[in-house]
Tab-separated table of C-alpha atoms and ligand atoms in Angstrom:
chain	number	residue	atom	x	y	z
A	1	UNK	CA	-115.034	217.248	77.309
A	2	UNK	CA	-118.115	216.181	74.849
A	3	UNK	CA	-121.640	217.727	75.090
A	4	UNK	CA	-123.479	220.406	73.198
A	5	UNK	CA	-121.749	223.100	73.118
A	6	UNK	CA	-122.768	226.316	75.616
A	7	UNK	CA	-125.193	228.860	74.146
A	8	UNK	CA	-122.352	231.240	74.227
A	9	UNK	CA	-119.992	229.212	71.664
A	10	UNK	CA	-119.979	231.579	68.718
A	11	UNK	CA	-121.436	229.300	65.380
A	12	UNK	CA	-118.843	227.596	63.346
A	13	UNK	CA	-120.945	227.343	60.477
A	14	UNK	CA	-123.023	230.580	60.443
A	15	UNK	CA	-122.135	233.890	60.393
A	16	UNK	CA	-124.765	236.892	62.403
A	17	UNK	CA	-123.951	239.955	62.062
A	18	UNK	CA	-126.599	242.852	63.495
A	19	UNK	CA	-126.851	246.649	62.475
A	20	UNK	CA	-129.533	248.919	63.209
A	21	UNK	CA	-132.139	246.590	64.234
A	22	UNK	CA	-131.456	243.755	61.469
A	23	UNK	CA	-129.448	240.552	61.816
A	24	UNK	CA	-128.407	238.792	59.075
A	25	UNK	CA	-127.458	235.423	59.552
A	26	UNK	CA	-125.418	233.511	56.999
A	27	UNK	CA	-125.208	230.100	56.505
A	28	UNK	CA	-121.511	229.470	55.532
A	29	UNK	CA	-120.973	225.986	54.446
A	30	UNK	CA	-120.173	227.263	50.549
A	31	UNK	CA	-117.910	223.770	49.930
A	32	UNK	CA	-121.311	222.446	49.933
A	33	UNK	CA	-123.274	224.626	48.803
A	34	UNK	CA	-124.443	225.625	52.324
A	35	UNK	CA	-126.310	221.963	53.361
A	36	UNK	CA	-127.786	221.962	56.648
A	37	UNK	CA	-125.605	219.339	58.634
A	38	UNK	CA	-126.628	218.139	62.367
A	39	UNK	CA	-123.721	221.245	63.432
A	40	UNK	CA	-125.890	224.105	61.736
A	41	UNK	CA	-129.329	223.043	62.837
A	42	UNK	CA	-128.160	223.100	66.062
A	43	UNK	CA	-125.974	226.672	65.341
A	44	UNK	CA	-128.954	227.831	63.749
A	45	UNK	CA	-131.461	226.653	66.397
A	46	UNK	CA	-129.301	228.256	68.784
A	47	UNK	CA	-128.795	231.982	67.162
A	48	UNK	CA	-132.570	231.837	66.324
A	49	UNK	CA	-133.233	231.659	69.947
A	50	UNK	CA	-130.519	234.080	71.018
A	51	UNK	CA	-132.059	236.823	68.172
A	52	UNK	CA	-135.616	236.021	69.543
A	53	UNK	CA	-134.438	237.141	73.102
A	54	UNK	CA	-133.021	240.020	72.013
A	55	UNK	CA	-135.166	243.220	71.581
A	56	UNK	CA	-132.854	245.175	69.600
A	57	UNK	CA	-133.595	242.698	66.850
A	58	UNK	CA	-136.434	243.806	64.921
A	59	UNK	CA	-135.976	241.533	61.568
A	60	UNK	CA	-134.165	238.717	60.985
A	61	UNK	CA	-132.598	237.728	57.264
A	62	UNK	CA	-131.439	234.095	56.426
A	63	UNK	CA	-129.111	233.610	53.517
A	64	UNK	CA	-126.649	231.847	52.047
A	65	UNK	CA	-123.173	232.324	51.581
A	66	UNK	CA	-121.699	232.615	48.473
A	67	UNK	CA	-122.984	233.252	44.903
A	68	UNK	CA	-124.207	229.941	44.050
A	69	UNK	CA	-126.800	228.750	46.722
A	70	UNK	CA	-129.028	229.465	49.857
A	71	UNK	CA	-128.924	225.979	50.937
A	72	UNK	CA	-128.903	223.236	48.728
A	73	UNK	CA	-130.626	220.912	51.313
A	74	UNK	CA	-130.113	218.858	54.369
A	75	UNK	CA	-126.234	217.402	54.259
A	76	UNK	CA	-126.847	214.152	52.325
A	77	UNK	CA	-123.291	212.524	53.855
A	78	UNK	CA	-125.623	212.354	56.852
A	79	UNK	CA	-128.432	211.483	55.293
A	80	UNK	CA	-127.127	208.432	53.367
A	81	UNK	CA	-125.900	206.523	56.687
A	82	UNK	CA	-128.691	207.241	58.950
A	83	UNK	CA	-130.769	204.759	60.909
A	84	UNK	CA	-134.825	204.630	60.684
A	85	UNK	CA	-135.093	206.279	64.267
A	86	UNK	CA	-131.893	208.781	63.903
A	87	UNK	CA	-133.341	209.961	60.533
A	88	UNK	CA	-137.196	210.394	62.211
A	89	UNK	CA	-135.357	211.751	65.681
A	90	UNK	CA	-133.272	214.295	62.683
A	91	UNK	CA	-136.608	215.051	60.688
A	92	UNK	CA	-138.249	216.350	64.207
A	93	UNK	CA	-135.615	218.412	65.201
A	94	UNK	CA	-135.048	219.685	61.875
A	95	UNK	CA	-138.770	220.350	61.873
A	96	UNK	CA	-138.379	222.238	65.451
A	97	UNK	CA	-135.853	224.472	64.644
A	98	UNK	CA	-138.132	225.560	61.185
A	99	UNK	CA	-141.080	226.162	63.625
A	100	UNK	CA	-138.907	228.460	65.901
A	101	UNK	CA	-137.938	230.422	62.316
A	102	UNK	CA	-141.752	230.522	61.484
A	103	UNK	CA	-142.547	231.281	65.310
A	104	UNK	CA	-139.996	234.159	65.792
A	105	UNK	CA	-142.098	236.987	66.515
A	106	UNK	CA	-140.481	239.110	64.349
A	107	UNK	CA	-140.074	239.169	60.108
A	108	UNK	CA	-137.579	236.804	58.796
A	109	UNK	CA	-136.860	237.826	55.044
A	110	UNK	CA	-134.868	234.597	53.155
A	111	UNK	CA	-133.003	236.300	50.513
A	112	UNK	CA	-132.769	233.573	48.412
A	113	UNK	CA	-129.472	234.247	46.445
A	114	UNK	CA	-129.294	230.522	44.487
A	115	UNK	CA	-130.138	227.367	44.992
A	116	UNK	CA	-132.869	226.371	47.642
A	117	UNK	CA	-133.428	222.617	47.368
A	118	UNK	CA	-134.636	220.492	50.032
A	119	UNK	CA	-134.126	221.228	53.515
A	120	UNK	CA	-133.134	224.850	51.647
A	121	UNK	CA	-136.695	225.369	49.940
A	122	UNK	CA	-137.992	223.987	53.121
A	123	UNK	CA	-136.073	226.600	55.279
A	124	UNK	CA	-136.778	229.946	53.046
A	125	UNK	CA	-140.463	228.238	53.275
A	126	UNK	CA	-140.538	228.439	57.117
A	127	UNK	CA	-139.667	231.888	56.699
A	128	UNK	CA	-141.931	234.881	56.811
A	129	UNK	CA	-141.353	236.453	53.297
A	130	UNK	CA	-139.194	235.152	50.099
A	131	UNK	CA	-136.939	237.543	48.065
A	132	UNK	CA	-135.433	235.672	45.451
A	133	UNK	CA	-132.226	236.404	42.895
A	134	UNK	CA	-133.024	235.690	39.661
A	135	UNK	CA	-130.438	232.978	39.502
A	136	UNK	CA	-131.758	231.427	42.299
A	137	UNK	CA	-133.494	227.638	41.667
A	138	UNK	CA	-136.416	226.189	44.137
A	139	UNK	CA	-137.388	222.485	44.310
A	140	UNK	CA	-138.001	219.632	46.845
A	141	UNK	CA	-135.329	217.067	44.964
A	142	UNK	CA	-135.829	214.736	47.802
A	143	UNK	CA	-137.649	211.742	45.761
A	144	UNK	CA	-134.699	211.843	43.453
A	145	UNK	CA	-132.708	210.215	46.950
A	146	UNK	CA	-135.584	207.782	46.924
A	147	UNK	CA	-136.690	210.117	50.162
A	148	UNK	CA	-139.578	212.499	51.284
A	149	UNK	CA	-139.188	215.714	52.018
A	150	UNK	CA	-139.010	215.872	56.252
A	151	UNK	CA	-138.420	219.728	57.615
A	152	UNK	CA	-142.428	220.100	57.130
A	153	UNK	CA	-142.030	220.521	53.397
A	154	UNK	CA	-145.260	218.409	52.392
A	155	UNK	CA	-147.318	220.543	54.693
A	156	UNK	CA	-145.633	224.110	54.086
A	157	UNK	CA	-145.541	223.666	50.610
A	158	UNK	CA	-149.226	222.016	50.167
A	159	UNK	CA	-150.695	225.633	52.112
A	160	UNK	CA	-148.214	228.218	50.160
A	161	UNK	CA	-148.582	226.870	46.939
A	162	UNK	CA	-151.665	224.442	46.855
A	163	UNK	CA	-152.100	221.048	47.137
A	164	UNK	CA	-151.754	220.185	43.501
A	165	UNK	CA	-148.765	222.231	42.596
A	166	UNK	CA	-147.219	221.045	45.744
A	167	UNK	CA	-147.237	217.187	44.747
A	168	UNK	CA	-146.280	218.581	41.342
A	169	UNK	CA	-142.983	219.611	42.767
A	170	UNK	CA	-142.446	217.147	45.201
A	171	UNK	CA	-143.411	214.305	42.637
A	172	UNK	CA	-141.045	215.328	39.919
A	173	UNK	CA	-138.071	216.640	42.268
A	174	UNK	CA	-137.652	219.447	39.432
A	175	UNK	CA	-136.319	222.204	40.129
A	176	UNK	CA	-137.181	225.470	39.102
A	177	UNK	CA	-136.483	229.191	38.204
A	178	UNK	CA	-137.182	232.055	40.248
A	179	UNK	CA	-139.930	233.496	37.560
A	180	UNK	CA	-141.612	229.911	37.776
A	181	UNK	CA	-141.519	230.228	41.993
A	182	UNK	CA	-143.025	233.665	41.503
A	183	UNK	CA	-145.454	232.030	39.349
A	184	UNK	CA	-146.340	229.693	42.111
A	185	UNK	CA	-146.584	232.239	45.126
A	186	UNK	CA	-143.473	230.122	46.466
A	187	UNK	CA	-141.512	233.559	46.196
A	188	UNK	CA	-142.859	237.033	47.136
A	189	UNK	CA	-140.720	238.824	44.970
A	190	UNK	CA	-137.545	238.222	41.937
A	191	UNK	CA	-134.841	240.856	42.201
A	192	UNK	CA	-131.655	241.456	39.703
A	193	UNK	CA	-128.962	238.683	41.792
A	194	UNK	CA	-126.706	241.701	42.065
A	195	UNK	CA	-129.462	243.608	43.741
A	196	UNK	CA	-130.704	240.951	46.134
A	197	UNK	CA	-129.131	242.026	50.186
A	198	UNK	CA	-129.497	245.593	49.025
A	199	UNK	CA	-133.276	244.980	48.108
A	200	UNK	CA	-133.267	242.747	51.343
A	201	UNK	CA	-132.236	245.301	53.517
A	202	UNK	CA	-134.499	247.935	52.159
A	203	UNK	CA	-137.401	246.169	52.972
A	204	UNK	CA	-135.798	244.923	56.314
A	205	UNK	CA	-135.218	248.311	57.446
A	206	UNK	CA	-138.575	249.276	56.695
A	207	UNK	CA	-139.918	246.739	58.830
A	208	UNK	CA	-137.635	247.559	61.590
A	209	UNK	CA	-139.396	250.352	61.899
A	210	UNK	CA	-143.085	249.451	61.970
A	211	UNK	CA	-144.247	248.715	65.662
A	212	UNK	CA	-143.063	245.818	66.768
A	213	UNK	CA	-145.821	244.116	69.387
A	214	UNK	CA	-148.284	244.880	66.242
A	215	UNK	CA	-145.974	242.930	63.831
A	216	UNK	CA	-145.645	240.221	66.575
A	217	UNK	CA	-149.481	239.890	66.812
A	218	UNK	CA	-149.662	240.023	62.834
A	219	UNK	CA	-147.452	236.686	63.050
A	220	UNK	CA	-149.567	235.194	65.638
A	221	UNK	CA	-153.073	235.707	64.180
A	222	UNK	CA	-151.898	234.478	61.025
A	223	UNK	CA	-149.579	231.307	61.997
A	224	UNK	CA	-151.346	230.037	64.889
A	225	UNK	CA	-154.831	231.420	63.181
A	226	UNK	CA	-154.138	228.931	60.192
A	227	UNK	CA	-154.383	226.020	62.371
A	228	UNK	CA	-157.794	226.621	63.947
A	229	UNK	CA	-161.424	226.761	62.796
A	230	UNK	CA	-162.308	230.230	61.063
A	231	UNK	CA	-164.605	231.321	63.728
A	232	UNK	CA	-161.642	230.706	66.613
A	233	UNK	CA	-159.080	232.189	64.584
A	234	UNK	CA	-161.132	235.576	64.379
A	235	UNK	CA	-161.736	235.726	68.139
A	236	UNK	CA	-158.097	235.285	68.621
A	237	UNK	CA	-157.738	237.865	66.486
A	238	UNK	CA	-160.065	239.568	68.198
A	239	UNK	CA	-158.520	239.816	71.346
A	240	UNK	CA	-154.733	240.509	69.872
A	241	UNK	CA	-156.520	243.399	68.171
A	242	UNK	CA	-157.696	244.350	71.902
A	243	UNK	CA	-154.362	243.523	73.334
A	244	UNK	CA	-152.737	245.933	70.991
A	245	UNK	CA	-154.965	249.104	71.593
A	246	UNK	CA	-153.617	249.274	74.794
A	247	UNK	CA	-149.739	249.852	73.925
A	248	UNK	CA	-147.880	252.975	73.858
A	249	UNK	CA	-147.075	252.375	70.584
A	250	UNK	CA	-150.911	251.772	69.190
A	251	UNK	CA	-151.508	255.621	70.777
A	252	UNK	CA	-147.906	256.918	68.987
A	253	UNK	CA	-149.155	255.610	65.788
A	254	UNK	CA	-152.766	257.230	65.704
A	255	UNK	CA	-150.999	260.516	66.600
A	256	UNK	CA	-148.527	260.866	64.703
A	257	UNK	CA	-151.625	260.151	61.661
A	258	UNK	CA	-153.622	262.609	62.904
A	259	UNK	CA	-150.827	265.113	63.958
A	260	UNK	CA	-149.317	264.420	60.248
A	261	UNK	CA	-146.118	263.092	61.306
A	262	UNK	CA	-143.986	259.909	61.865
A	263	UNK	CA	-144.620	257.445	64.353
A	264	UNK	CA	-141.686	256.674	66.717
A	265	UNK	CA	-142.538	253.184	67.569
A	266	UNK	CA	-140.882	251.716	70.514
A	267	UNK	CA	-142.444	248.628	70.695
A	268	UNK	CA	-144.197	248.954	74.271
B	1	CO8	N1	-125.448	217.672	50.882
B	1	CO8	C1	-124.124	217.453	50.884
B	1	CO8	N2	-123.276	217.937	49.917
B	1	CO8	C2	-123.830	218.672	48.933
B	1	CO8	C3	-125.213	218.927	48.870
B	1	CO8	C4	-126.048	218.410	49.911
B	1	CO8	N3	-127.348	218.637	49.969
B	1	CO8	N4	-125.450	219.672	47.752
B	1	CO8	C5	-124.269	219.875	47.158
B	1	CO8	N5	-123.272	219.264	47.853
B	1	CO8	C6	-121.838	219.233	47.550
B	1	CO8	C7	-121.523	218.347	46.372
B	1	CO8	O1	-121.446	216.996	46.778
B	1	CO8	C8	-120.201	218.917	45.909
B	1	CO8	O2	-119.201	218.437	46.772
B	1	CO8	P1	-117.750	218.033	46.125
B	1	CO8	O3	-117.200	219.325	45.602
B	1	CO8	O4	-116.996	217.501	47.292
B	1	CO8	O5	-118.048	217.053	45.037
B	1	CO8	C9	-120.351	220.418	46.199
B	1	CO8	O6	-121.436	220.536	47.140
B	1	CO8	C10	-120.721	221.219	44.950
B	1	CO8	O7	-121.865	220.625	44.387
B	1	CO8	P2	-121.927	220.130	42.853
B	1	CO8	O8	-120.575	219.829	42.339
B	1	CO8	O9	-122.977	219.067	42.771
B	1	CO8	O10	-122.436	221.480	42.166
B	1	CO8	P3	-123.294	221.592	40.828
B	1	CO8	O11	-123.290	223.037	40.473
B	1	CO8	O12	-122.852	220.612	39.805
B	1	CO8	O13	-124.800	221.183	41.253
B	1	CO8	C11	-126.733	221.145	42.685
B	1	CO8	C12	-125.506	221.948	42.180
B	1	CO8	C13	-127.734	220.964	41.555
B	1	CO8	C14	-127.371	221.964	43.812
B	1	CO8	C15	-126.256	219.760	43.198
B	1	CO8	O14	-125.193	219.955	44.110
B	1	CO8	C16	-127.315	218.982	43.904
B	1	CO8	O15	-128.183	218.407	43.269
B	1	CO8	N6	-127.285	218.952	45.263
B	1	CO8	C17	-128.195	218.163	46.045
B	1	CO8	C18	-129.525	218.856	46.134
B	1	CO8	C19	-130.487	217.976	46.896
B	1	CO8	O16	-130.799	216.867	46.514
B	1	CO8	N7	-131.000	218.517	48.027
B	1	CO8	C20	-131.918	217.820	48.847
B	1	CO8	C21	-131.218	217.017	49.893
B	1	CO8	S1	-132.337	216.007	50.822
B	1	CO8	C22	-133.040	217.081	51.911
B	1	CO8	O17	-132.793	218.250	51.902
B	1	CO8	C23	-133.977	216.476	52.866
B	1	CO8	C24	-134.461	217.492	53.909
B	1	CO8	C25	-135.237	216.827	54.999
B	1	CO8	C26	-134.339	215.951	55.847
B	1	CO8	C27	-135.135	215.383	56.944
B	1	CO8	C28	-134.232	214.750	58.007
B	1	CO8	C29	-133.980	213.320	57.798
């Protein structure tokens, strides 16, 4: 039998595995350098959805396996024979799954562990904070395929970096270093390579434990906040802020302060 596959098939080409509130999900394609083939959007697309459903999930972390690359882009095999509509159908479901990264509710941290070209750069970009190896190497490469960048890189990269440093990249197709992406505010932080997943998962952990319907409504004031006028954006915030007084958690947190201990958030 043909068909998508059930949401219960495990991923072929990505590997989750959860501890104490953190999943890390791997993208294991290393024979090529972890590119995104039409298989792996859909695995990842899939998991992404699974890990948003599931509440013992606090923070998600997207990497790449191997030593040599995060994900050197979208699979350019599939790229090279597409047709006009199956590469604009591709682009807008490549584009969906980024938006349900960027829309998770909850931190994803791309530990950036080599090369993020591409659909790569465009991936870590959709993500909610950048820690980057040393080693690692950012770039949009796509006009060197005589193409355009088409997971939302023109418009994530234009608002993270600016508008001028954005063409800059995207013009020239170079790629470069970790420092230079620091540089750029492309990356929030550069880590020793053999530091990286253990700096990751520091910083994961110490999300996990923040309260979670806060960090949600931190996500949603700033993503969806972006794309409306200043004044509307504060009144959403406004009434998130509102929403939030009136959890369990908002009331453990302002005790525990003023009882000088630590909150036990619980994320009602
Ligand atoms: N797709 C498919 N295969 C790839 C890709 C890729 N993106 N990147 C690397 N590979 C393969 C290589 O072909 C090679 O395979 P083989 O061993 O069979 O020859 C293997 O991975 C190892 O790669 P290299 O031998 O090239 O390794 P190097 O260390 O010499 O170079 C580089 C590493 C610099 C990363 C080099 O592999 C490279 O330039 N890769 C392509 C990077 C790139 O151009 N990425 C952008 C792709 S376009 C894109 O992402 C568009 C996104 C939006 C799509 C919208 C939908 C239509």
């Amino acid at each position: 039998m043909t068909g998508s596959p059930s949401p219960l098939t495990p991923p072929e080409n990505l590997i989750v595995e959860t501890d104490a509130g953190v999943a890390i999900v791997t993208v294991n394609r290393p024979k090529v350098l972890n590119a995104l083939n039409t298989q792996t959007l859909d695995e990842l697309r899939r998991t992404i959805l699974a890990l948003k459903g599931d509440d013992t999930v606090r923070v998600v972390v997207l990497t790449g396996a191997g030593e040599k690359s995060f994900v050197a882009g979208a699979d350019i095999n599939e790229l090279a024979v597409q047709t006009p509509t199956a590469g604009r159908e591709h682009a807008i479901r490549g584009q969906h799954v980024f938006d349900l990264v960027e829309q998770l509710g909850k931190p994803v941290i791309a530990a950036i562990n080599g090369y993020a070209l591409g659909g790569g750069c465009e991936l870590a970009m959709a993500c909610t904070i950048r820690i980057a190896a040393d080693t690692a190497k950012l770039g949009q490469p796509e006009i060197n395929l005589g193409l355009i960048p088409g997971y939302a890189g023109t418009q994530r990269l234009a608002r993270i970096v600016g508008k001028g440093r954005a063409l800059e990249l995207m013009l020239t197709g170079d790629q470069i270093s970790a420092q230079e992406a620091l540089r750029l505010g492309l990356v929030n932080r550069v880590v020793p390579a053999a530091d990286l997943m253990a700096e990751v998962k520091k910083l994961a952990a110490a999300l996990a434990a923040k309260a979670p319907i806060a960090i949600r409504y931190i996500l949603e004031a700033v993503n969806k906040g972006l794309e409306m006028p200043s004044a509307q954006a504060q009144i959403f915030e406004a009434t998130l802020f509102g929403l939030v007084s009136s959890t369990d958690d908002m009331r453990e947190g302002t005790a525990a302060f003023l009882e000088k201990r630590k909150p036990a958030f619980k994320g009602r």
